[in-house]
Coordinates of N, CA and C in Angstrom, one line a residue:
X1 N -33.3 51.1 -1.6 CA -32.0 50.8 -2.4 C -31.3 49.8 -1.2
X2 N -31.3 50.1 0.1 CA -30.5 49.4 1.0 C -31.3 48.1 1.2
X3 N -32.7 48.0 1.1 CA -33.4 46.8 1.3 C -33.1 45.8 0.3
X4 N -32.9 46.3 -1.1 CA -32.7 45.7 -2.3 C -31.5 44.9 -2.1
X5 N -30.4 45.6 -1.7 CA -29.0 45.2 -1.5 C -29.2 44.0 -0.3
X6 N -30.0 44.3 0.8 CA -30.1 43.3 1.8 C -30.7 42.0 1.3
X7 N -31.7 42.1 0.6 CA -32.6 41.0 -0.1 C -31.7 40.3 -0.8
X8 N -30.9 41.0 -2.0 CA -29.7 40.3 -2.9 C -29.0 39.6 -1.9
X9 N -28.4 40.1 -0.8 CA -27.3 39.5 -0.2 C -27.9 38.1 0.6
X10 N -29.1 38.1 1.1 CA -29.8 37.0 1.9 C -30.0 36.0 0.6
X11 N -30.5 36.2 -0.6 CA -30.7 35.4 -1.7 C -29.5 34.6 -2.0
X12 N -28.1 35.5 -2.0 CA -27.0 34.9 -2.5 C -26.7 33.9 -1.2
X13 N -26.8 34.4 -0.1 CA -26.4 33.4 0.9 C -27.1 32.2 1.0
X14 N -28.5 32.2 0.9 CA -29.4 31.1 0.8 C -28.9 30.2 -0.4
X15 N -28.7 30.8 -1.6 CA -28.2 30.0 -2.7 C -27.1 29.3 -2.5
X16 N -26.1 29.8 -1.8 CA -24.8 29.2 -1.5 C -25.0 28.2 -0.4
X17 N -26.0 28.3 0.5 CA -26.3 27.2 1.4 C -27.0 26.3 0.8
X18 N -27.7 26.3 -0.2 CA -28.4 25.3 -0.8 C -27.5 24.2 -1.3
X19 N -26.3 24.4 -1.8 CA -25.3 23.4 -2.2 C -24.4 23.2 -0.9
X20 N -24.7 22.3 -0.2 CA -23.8 22.0 0.9 C -23.7 20.5 1.2
X21 N -23.6 19.8 0.3 CA -23.5 18.3 0.6 C -22.4 18.0 1.3
X22 N -22.2 16.5 1.9 CA -21.3 16.1 2.7 C -20.5 15.2 2.0
X23 N -19.0 15.3 2.1 CA -18.1 14.2 1.7 C -17.4 13.5 2.7
X24 N -17.4 12.3 3.0 CA -16.6 11.7 3.8 C -15.4 10.7 3.0
X25 N -14.2 11.1 3.6 CA -13.1 10.5 2.8 C -12.4 9.5 3.8
X26 N -12.1 8.3 3.3 CA -11.4 7.2 4.1 C -10.0 7.2 3.3
X27 N -9.0 7.0 3.8 CA -7.7 6.4 3.2 C -7.5 5.2 3.7
X28 N -7.5 4.0 2.9 CA -7.3 2.7 3.3 C -6.0 2.3 2.8
X29 N -5.3 1.8 3.9 CA -3.8 1.3 3.8 C -2.9 2.4 3.2
X30 N -3.0 3.5 3.7 CA -2.1 4.4 2.8 C -0.4 4.1 2.8
X31 N -0.1 3.4 3.6 CA 1.3 2.9 3.5 C 1.6 2.0 2.3
X32 N 0.5 1.5 1.7 CA 0.7 0.5 0.5 C 0.6 1.5 -0.8
X33 N 0.4 2.9 -0.6 CA 0.0 3.5 -1.9 C 1.3 3.5 -2.8
X34 N 0.9 3.5 -4.1 CA 2.0 3.7 -5.1 C 2.8 4.8 -4.9
X35 N 2.3 6.1 -4.7 CA 3.0 7.4 -4.6 C 2.1 8.2 -3.9
X36 N 2.5 8.8 -2.7 CA 1.6 9.7 -2.1 C 2.4 10.6 -1.5
X37 N 3.7 11.0 -2.0 CA 4.7 11.9 -1.5 C 5.9 11.2 -0.7
X38 N 6.8 11.8 -0.2 CA 7.6 11.3 0.9 C 6.8 11.1 1.9
X39 N 7.3 10.1 3.0 CA 6.6 9.8 4.2 C 6.2 11.0 5.1
X40 N 7.0 12.0 4.9 CA 6.8 13.2 5.8 C 5.6 13.9 5.2
X41 N 5.5 13.8 3.7 CA 4.3 14.6 3.0 C 3.2 13.7 2.9
X42 N 3.2 12.4 3.3 CA 1.8 11.5 3.1 C 0.6 12.4 3.9
X43 N 0.8 12.7 5.2 CA -0.2 13.4 5.9 C -0.9 14.7 4.9
X44 N 0.1 15.6 4.5 CA -0.2 16.6 3.7 C -1.0 16.3 2.4
X45 N -0.5 15.3 1.9 CA -1.3 14.9 0.4 C -2.6 14.2 0.9
X46 N -3.0 13.5 2.0 CA -4.1 13.1 2.4 C -5.1 14.3 2.8
X47 N -4.5 15.3 3.4 CA -5.5 16.4 3.9 C -5.8 17.1 2.7
X48 N -4.7 17.4 1.7 CA -5.2 17.9 0.5 C -6.4 17.2 -0.2
X49 N -6.2 16.0 -0.5 CA -7.0 15.2 -1.1 C -8.6 15.3 -0.7
X50 N -8.7 15.2 0.7 CA -9.7 15.2 1.5 C -10.3 16.7 1.3
X51 N -9.6 17.8 1.5 CA -10.2 19.0 1.3 C -10.6 19.3 -0.2
X52 N -10.0 18.6 -1.0 CA -10.5 19.0 -2.5 C -11.8 18.4 -2.6
X53 N -11.9 17.1 -2.4 CA -13.4 16.2 -2.4 C -14.3 17.0 -1.5
X54 N -14.0 17.4 -0.2 CA -15.0 17.9 0.6 C -15.5 19.3 0.0
X55 N -14.5 20.1 -0.6 CA -15.1 21.4 -1.1 C -16.0 21.0 -2.4
X56 N -15.7 20.0 -3.2 CA -16.5 19.6 -4.3 C -17.9 19.5 -4.0
X57 N -18.0 18.7 -3.0 CA -19.2 18.2 -2.3 C -20.2 19.4 -1.8
X58 N -19.3 20.2 -0.8 CA -20.0 21.6 -0.4 C -20.7 22.3 -1.6
X59 N -19.6 22.4 -2.6 CA -20.1 23.4 -3.8 C -21.0 22.9 -4.6
X60 N -21.0 21.4 -4.8 CA -21.9 21.0 -5.8 C -23.0 20.0 -5.6
X61 N -23.1 19.5 -4.2 CA -24.1 18.5 -3.9 C -25.2 19.3 -3.1
X62 N -26.3 18.8 -3.2 CA -27.4 19.2 -2.4 C -27.1 18.8 -1.0
X63 N -27.6 19.7 0.2 CA -27.5 19.4 1.5 C -28.0 18.0 1.9
X64 N -28.7 17.2 1.1 CA -29.4 16.1 1.6 C -28.7 14.9 1.4
X65 N -27.4 15.3 0.5 CA -26.8 14.1 0.0 C -25.3 13.9 0.6
X66 N -25.0 12.7 0.8 CA -23.6 12.4 1.4 C -22.7 11.4 0.4
X67 N -21.6 11.9 0.0 CA -20.7 11.1 -0.7 C -19.6 10.5 0.2
X68 N -19.6 9.1 0.3 CA -18.6 8.4 0.8 C -17.6 7.9 -0.2
X69 N -16.3 8.4 0.1 CA -15.3 7.8 -0.9 C -14.2 7.2 0.0
X70 N -13.8 6.0 -0.4 CA -12.5 5.2 0.1 C -11.4 5.3 -0.9
X71 N -10.5 5.8 -0.6 CA -9.3 5.9 -1.5 C -8.5 4.8 -1.3
X72 N -8.0 4.0 -2.2 CA -7.3 2.9 -2.1 C -6.0 2.8 -2.6
X73 N -5.7 3.8 -3.4 CA -4.3 3.9 -4.0 C -4.2 5.2 -4.5
X74 N -2.8 5.9 -4.5 CA -2.7 7.1 -4.8 C -1.3 7.3 -5.6
X75 N -1.5 7.7 -7.0 CA -0.2 7.8 -7.7 C -0.1 9.3 -8.4
X76 N 0.6 10.2 -7.7 CA 0.5 11.5 -8.0 C 1.1 11.9 -9.3
X77 N 0.7 12.9 -9.9 CA 1.2 13.4 -11.3 C 2.8 13.7 -11.0
X78 N 3.7 13.2 -12.0 CA 5.0 13.4 -12.0 C 5.7 12.2 -11.1
X79 N 7.0 12.5 -10.9 CA 7.7 11.6 -9.9 C 8.9 12.1 -9.3
X80 N 9.1 11.6 -8.1 CA 10.1 12.3 -7.2 C 11.6 12.0 -8.0
X81 N 12.3 12.9 -8.1 CA 13.5 12.9 -8.7 C 14.6 12.3 -7.8
X82 N 15.5 11.4 -8.2 CA 16.5 11.2 -6.9 C 16.9 12.4 -6.2
X83 N 17.3 12.4 -5.1 CA 17.6 13.4 -4.3 C 19.1 13.7 -4.7
X84 N 19.3 15.1 -4.7 CA 20.7 15.4 -5.0 C 21.2 16.3 -3.6
X85 N 22.3 16.8 -3.5 CA 23.1 17.4 -2.4 C 22.0 18.7 -2.0
X86 N 21.6 19.4 -3.0 CA 20.9 20.8 -3.0 C 19.4 20.6 -3.0
X87 N 18.7 19.6 -3.9 CA 17.4 19.5 -3.9 C 16.9 18.1 -3.2
X88 N 15.8 18.1 -2.6 CA 15.0 17.1 -2.1 C 13.8 17.1 -2.6
X89 N 13.1 15.9 -2.8 CA 11.8 15.9 -3.2 C 11.3 16.9 -4.3
X90 N 12.0 16.6 -5.2 CA 11.6 17.6 -6.3 C 10.9 16.7 -7.5
X91 N 9.5 17.1 -7.6 CA 8.6 16.2 -8.5 C 8.9 16.5 -10.0
X92 N 9.2 15.7 -10.8 CA 9.6 15.8 -12.3 C 8.3 15.3 -13.2
X93 N 8.0 16.4 -13.9 CA 6.9 16.0 -14.7 C 7.1 15.6 -16.2
X94 N 6.4 14.8 -16.8 CA 6.6 14.6 -18.5 C 7.2 13.2 -18.8
X95 N 7.6 12.5 -17.7 CA 8.0 11.0 -18.2 C 6.9 10.2 -18.3
X96 N 7.0 9.1 -19.0 CA 5.8 8.2 -19.1 C 6.1 6.8 -18.4
X97 N 5.1 6.3 -17.7 CA 3.9 6.9 -17.3 C 4.1 7.5 -16.0
X98 N 3.4 8.9 -15.9 CA 3.5 9.6 -14.7 C 2.4 10.5 -14.6
X99 N 1.3 10.0 -15.2 CA 0.1 10.8 -14.9 C -0.6 10.5 -13.5
X100 N -1.5 11.3 -13.0 CA -2.0 11.2 -11.7 C -3.1 10.1 -12.0
X101 N -3.2 9.3 -11.0 CA -4.2 8.3 -10.8 C -4.6 7.9 -9.4
X102 N -6.0 7.8 -9.1 CA -6.5 7.5 -7.8 C -7.4 6.5 -7.8
X103 N -7.2 5.4 -7.1 CA -8.0 4.3 -7.0 C -9.0 4.6 -5.9
X104 N -10.4 4.2 -6.0 CA -11.3 4.7 -5.1 C -12.5 3.7 -5.5
X105 N -13.4 3.9 -4.2 CA -14.7 3.3 -4.1 C -15.5 4.4 -3.6
X106 N -16.8 4.5 -4.1 CA -17.6 5.6 -3.7 C -19.1 5.1 -3.6
X107 N -19.9 5.9 -2.8 CA -21.2 5.8 -2.9 C -21.9 7.2 -2.5
X108 N -22.8 7.4 -3.4 CA -23.6 8.7 -3.3 C -24.9 8.4 -2.7
X109 N -25.3 8.9 -1.5 CA -26.7 8.6 -1.0 C -27.5 10.1 -0.8
X110 N -28.7 9.8 -0.7 CA -29.7 10.9 -0.5 C -30.6 10.1 0.8
X111 N -30.1 10.4 1.9 CA -30.8 9.6 3.1 C -30.4 8.3 2.8
X112 N -31.6 7.3 2.8 CA -31.3 6.0 2.6 C -31.1 5.3 1.3
X113 N -31.5 6.4 0.2 CA -31.5 6.0 -1.2 C -30.0 6.0 -1.7
X114 N -29.5 4.9 -2.4 CA -28.2 5.1 -3.1 C -28.6 5.7 -4.6
X115 N -27.6 6.9 -5.0 CA -28.1 7.4 -6.0 C -26.9 6.8 -7.1
X116 N -25.7 6.7 -6.5 CA -24.5 6.2 -7.3 C -23.4 5.4 -6.6
X117 N -23.1 4.3 -7.0 CA -21.9 3.9 -6.2 C -21.1 3.0 -7.3
X118 N -19.7 2.8 -6.9 CA -18.8 2.0 -7.7 C -17.5 2.2 -7.3
X119 N -16.6 1.6 -8.1 CA -15.2 1.7 -7.8 C -14.5 1.9 -8.9
X120 N -13.5 2.7 -9.1 CA -12.7 2.9 -10.4 C -11.4 3.5 -10.0
X121 N -10.5 3.7 -11.1 CA -9.3 4.3 -11.0 C -9.5 5.6 -11.9
X122 N -9.5 6.8 -11.3 CA -9.7 7.9 -11.8 C -8.3 8.5 -12.1
X123 N -8.2 8.9 -13.3 CA -6.7 9.3 -14.0 C -6.8 10.2 -15.1
X124 N -5.8 10.8 -15.4 CA -5.8 11.9 -16.3 C -4.6 11.9 -17.2
X125 N -4.4 11.0 -18.4 CA -3.3 10.8 -19.1 C -2.7 12.0 -19.9
X126 N -3.8 13.0 -20.1 CA -3.4 14.2 -20.8 C -3.1 15.4 -19.7
X127 N -2.7 15.1 -18.5 CA -2.6 16.2 -17.6 C -1.6 17.3 -17.9
X128 N -0.7 17.1 -18.7 CA 0.3 18.0 -19.2 C -0.1 18.9 -20.2
X129 N -1.2 18.4 -20.9 CA -1.6 19.1 -22.0 C -2.8 20.1 -21.9
X130 N -3.4 19.9 -20.6 CA -4.4 21.0 -20.1 C -3.7 21.9 -19.2
X131 N -4.5 23.3 -19.3 CA -4.0 24.1 -18.2 C -4.6 23.9 -17.0
X132 N -3.8 24.3 -15.8 CA -4.5 24.2 -14.5 C -4.5 25.7 -14.1
X133 N -5.8 26.0 -13.5 CA -6.0 27.3 -12.9 C -5.4 27.4 -11.6
X134 N -5.0 28.3 -11.1 CA -4.6 28.8 -9.7 C -5.8 28.0 -8.5
X135 N -5.6 27.5 -7.6 CA -6.7 27.0 -6.7 C -6.2 27.0 -5.4
X136 N -7.1 26.7 -4.3 CA -6.6 26.7 -3.1 C -5.7 25.6 -2.7
X137 N -5.5 24.6 -3.7 CA -4.8 23.4 -3.5 C -3.6 23.4 -4.5
X138 N -2.8 24.5 -4.4 CA -1.7 24.7 -5.5 C -0.7 23.5 -5.2
X139 N -0.7 22.8 -4.2 CA 0.2 21.6 -4.3 C -0.1 20.4 -5.1
X140 N -1.4 20.3 -5.2 CA -1.8 19.2 -6.1 C -2.8 19.7 -7.2
X141 N -2.3 20.6 -8.2 CA -3.3 21.1 -9.2 C -3.7 20.2 -10.2
X142 N -2.8 19.1 -10.5 CA -3.3 18.2 -11.5 C -4.4 17.2 -10.9
X143 N -4.3 16.8 -9.7 CA -5.1 15.9 -9.0 C -6.5 16.7 -8.9
X144 N -6.4 18.0 -8.5 CA -7.5 18.8 -8.3 C -8.5 18.7 -9.6
X145 N -7.9 19.2 -10.5 CA -8.4 19.3 -11.8 C -9.1 17.8 -12.2
X146 N -8.3 16.8 -12.1 CA -8.8 15.4 -12.3 C -9.8 15.1 -11.4
X147 N -9.8 15.3 -10.1 CA -11.2 15.0 -9.3 C -12.1 15.8 -9.6
X148 N -12.0 17.1 -9.9 CA -13.2 17.9 -10.2 C -14.0 17.4 -11.6
X149 N -13.2 17.0 -12.5 CA -13.6 16.6 -13.6 C -14.6 15.2 -13.5
X150 N -13.9 14.3 -12.7 CA -14.4 13.1 -12.4 C -15.8 13.5 -11.5
X151 N -15.7 14.2 -10.4 CA -16.9 14.4 -9.6 C -18.1 14.9 -10.7
X152 N -17.8 15.8 -11.5 CA -18.9 16.4 -12.3 C -19.3 15.3 -13.1
X153 N -18.5 14.4 -13.7 CA -19.1 13.5 -14.6 C -19.8 12.4 -13.9
X154 N -19.5 11.9 -12.6 CA -20.2 11.0 -11.9 C -21.4 11.4 -11.3
X155 N -21.3 12.7 -10.6 CA -22.3 13.0 -9.5 C -23.3 14.1 -10.1
X156 N -22.9 14.9 -11.0 CA -23.8 16.2 -11.1 C -25.0 15.7 -11.9
X157 N -25.0 14.4 -12.6 CA -26.5 14.2 -13.1 C -27.2 13.4 -12.1
X158 N -26.4 12.8 -11.1 CA -27.2 12.0 -9.9 C -27.7 12.8 -9.0
X159 N -27.0 14.1 -9.0 CA -27.3 14.9 -7.6 C -28.6 15.5 -7.7
X160 N -29.4 15.7 -8.9 CA -30.5 16.4 -9.0 C -31.7 15.5 -9.6

């Protein structure tokens, strides 16, 4: 029984390691982004977006593959409400247009071979009509769902 559990644990660990692709994220001219949070939050937004993309690569790409992403513009879901005396940097959802949009270029490689490349604007116009599940990036739940959907649509067929 103990041997079976040990073998099962090793198999699960090995299966988890089989998906361990790499994602490299660059932020080009972030000072020109449409909306990446208040200046003091720009670094946090970049860190969250980088973590989201790297987690997707680790979970969903084979270890031999590398995805390079250059983010050229960010427009987060919602908009910052004008500051009041008691509230600062409150993000308001539901106005039009306020859906999340991220402009980027990407290249998915397996060694020297290019599997997919391009540039596009990733967006989710229906972001308020779909539920978001709790995640490790609670500060950007709409962007996480949007990037996850985009990642699957672009790279899951090319990854294998």
